[in-house]
Short mmCIF file of C-alpha atoms and ligand atoms in Angstrom, two decimals:
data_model
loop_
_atom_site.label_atom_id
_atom_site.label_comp_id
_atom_site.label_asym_id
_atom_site.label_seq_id
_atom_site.Cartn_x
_atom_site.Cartn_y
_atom_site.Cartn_z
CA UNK P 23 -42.11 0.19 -63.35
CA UNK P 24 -45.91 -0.91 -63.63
CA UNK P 25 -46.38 -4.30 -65.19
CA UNK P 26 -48.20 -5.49 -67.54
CA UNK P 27 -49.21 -9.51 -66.63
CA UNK P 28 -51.97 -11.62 -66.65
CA UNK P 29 -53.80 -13.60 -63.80
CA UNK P 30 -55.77 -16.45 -63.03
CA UNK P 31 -59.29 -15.50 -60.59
CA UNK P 32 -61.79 -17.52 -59.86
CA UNK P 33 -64.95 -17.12 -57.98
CA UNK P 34 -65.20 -20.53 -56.11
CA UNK P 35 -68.60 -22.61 -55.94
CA UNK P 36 -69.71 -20.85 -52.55
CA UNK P 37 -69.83 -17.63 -54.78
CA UNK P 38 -71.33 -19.18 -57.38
CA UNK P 39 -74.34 -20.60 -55.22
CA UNK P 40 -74.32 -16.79 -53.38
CA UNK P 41 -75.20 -15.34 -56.45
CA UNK P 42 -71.89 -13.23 -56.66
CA UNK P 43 -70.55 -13.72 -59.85
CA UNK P 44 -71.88 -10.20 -61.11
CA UNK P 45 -70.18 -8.41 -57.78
CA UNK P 46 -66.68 -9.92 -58.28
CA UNK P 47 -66.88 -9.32 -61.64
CA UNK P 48 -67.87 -5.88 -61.88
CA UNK P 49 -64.83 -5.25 -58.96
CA UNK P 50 -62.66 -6.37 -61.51
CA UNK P 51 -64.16 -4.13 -64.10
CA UNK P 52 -64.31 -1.15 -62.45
CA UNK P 53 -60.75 -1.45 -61.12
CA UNK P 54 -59.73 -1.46 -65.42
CA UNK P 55 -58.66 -4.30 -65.57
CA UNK P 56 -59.11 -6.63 -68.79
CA UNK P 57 -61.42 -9.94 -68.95
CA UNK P 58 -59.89 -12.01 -71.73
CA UNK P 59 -60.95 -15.37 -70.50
CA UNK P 60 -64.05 -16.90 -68.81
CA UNK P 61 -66.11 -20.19 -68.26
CA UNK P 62 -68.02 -21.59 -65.86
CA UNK P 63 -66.90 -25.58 -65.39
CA UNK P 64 -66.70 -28.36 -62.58
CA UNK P 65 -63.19 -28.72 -61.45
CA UNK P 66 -61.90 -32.31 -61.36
CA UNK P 67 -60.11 -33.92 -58.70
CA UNK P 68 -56.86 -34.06 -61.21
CA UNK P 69 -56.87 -29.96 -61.56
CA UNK P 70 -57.94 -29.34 -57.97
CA UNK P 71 -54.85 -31.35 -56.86
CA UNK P 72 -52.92 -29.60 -59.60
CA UNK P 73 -53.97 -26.03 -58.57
CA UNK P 74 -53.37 -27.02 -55.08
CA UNK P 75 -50.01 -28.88 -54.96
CA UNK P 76 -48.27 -25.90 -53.13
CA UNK P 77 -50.92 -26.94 -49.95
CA UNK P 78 -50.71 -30.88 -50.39
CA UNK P 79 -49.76 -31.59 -46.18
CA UNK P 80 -51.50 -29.47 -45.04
CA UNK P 81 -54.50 -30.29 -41.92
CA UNK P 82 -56.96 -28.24 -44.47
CA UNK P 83 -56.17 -29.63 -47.59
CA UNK P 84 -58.76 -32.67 -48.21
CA UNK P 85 -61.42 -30.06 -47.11
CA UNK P 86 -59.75 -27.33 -49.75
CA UNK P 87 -60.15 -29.86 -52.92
CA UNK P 88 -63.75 -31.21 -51.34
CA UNK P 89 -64.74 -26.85 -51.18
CA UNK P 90 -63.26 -26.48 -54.88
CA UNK P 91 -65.37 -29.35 -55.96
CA UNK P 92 -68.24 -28.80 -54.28
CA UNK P 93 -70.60 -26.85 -57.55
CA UNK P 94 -69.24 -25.06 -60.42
CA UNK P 95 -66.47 -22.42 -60.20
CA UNK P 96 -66.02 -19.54 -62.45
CA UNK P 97 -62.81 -19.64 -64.14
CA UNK P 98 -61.52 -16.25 -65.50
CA UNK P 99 -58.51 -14.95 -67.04
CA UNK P 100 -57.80 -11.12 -66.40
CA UNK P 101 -54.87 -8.89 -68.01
CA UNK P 102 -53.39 -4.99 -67.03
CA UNK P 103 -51.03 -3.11 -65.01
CA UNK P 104 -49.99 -4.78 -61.82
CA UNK P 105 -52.83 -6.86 -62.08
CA UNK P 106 -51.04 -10.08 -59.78
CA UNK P 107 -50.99 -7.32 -56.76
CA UNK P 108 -53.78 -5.29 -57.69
CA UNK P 109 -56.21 -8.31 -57.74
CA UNK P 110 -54.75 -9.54 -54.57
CA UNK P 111 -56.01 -6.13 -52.73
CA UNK P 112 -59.28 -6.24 -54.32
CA UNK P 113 -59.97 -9.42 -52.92
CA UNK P 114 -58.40 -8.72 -49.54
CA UNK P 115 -56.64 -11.23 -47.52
CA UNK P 116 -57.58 -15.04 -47.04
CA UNK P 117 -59.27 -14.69 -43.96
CA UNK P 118 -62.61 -11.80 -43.70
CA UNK P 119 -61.27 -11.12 -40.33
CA UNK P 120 -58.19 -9.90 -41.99
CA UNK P 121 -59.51 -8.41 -44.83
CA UNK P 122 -59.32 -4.70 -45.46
CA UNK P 123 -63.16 -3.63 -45.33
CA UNK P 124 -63.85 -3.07 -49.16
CA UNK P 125 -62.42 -5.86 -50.18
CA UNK P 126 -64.36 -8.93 -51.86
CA UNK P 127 -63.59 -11.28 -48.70
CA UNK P 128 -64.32 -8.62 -45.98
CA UNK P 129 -67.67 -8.13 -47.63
CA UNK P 130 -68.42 -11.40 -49.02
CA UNK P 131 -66.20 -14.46 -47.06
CA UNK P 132 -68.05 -16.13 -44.80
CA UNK P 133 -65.35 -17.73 -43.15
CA UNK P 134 -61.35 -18.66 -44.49
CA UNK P 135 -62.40 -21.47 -45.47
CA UNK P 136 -65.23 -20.17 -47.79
CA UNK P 137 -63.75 -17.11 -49.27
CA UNK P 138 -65.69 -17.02 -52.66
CA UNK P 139 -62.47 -16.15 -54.70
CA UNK P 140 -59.21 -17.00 -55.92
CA UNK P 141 -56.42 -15.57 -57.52
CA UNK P 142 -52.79 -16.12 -58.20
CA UNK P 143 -50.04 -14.95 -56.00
CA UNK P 144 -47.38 -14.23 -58.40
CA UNK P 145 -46.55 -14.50 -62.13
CA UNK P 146 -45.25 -17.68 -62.02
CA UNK P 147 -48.50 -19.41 -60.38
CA UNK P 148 -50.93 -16.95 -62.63
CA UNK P 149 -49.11 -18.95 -66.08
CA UNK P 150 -49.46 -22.30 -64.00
CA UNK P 151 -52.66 -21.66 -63.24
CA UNK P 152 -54.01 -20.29 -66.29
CA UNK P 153 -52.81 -23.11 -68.32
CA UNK P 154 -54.62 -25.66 -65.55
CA UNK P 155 -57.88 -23.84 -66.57
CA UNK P 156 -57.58 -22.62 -70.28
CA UNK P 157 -56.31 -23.11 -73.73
CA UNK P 158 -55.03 -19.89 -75.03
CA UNK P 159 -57.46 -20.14 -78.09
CA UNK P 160 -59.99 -19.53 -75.47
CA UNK P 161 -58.17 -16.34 -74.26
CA UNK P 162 -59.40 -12.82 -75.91
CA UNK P 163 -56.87 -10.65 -75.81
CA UNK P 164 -57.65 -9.18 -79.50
CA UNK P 165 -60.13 -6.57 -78.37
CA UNK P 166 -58.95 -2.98 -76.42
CA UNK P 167 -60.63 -1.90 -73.65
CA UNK P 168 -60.97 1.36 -72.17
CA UNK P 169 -58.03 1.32 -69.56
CA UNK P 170 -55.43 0.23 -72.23
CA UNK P 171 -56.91 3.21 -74.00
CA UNK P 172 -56.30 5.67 -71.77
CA UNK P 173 -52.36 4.27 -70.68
CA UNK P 174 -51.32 4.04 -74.16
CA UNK P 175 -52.43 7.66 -73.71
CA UNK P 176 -49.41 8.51 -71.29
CA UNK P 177 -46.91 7.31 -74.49
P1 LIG D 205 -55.19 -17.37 -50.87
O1 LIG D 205 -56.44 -17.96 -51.50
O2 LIG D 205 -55.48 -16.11 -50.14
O3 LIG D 205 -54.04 -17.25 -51.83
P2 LIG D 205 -53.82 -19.69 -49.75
O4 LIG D 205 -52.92 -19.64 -48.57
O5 LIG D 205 -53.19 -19.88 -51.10
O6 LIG D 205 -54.76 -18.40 -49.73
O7 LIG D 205 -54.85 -20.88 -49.49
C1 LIG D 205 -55.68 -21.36 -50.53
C2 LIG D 205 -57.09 -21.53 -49.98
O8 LIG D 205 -57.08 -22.53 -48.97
C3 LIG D 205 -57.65 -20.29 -49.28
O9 LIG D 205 -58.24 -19.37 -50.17
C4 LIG D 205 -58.67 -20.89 -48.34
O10 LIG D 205 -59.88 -21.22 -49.04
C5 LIG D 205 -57.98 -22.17 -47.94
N1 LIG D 205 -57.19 -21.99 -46.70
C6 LIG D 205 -56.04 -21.33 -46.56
N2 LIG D 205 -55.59 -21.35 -45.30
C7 LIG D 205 -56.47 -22.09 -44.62
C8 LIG D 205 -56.55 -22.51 -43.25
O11 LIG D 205 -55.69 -22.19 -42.41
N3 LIG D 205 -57.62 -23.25 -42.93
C9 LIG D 205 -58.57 -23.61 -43.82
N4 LIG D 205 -58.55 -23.24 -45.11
C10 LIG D 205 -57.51 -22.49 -45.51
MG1 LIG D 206 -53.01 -18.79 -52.84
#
């Protein structure tokens, strides 16, 4: 049965200095999903190694919390139907050479290692991740957009 979860997506600081805040955004928008939480802020080293853990090891890691770190991300909190799975495709897979064309990193990424977005892989990292980021007083839920509209519609 469809789903109904939220997510944690974030447009890292080389989409921030690109100038594609308004792109990944509006992909988000037009796919129906729900914004209920955004800021812009500087991620510290304690949240980038908290976001992170799951790659501590790893050869690419130092450089991964020096990239996060490295200007201001935009932290957003989106809600719908499948939206774990469903934001995963719109963004397309890590690497732009293994992307789907369409996606946010085929058209965007530069390389893996500066792939403009993030988002959480599964429920359980979205709620870790979303609590890293936000308070839920700063999570807007209250409000009903159009694509909750329209599924409330199939009863
Ligand atoms: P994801 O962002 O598609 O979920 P993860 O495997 O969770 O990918 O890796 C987190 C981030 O670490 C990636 O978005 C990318 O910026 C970076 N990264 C992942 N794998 C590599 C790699 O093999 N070399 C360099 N950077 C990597
Ligand atoms: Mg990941």
């Amino acid at each position: 049965m469809h789903k109904e979860q939220r997510t944690f997506i974030a447009v890292k600081p080389d989409g921030v200095k690109r100038g594609l805040v308004g792109e990944i955004i509006k992909r988000f928008e037009n796919r129906g999903f729900k914004l209920i939480g955004l800021k812009m802020l500087d991620v510290t080293s304690e949240m980038a190694e908290k976001h992170y853990a799951e790659h501590k090891g790893k050869p690419f890691y130092d450089r991964l919390i020096r990239y996060i770190q490295s200007g201001p991300i935009v932290a957003m909190v989106w809600k719908g139907y499948d939206v774990i799975i469903g934001s995963r495709q719109i963004m397309g897979a890590t690497s732009p050479v293994d992307a789907q064309v369409g996606t946010i990193r085929a058209d965007f990424a530069l390389i893996k290692e500066y792939n403009v977005v993030h988002g959480s892989d599964s429920e359980e990292s979205a709620e870790r991740e979303i609590a890293i980021y936000f308070n839920e007083d700063e999570i807007h839920d209250e409000y009903e957009n159009m694509a909750e509209m329209v599924i409330e519609d199939l009863g």
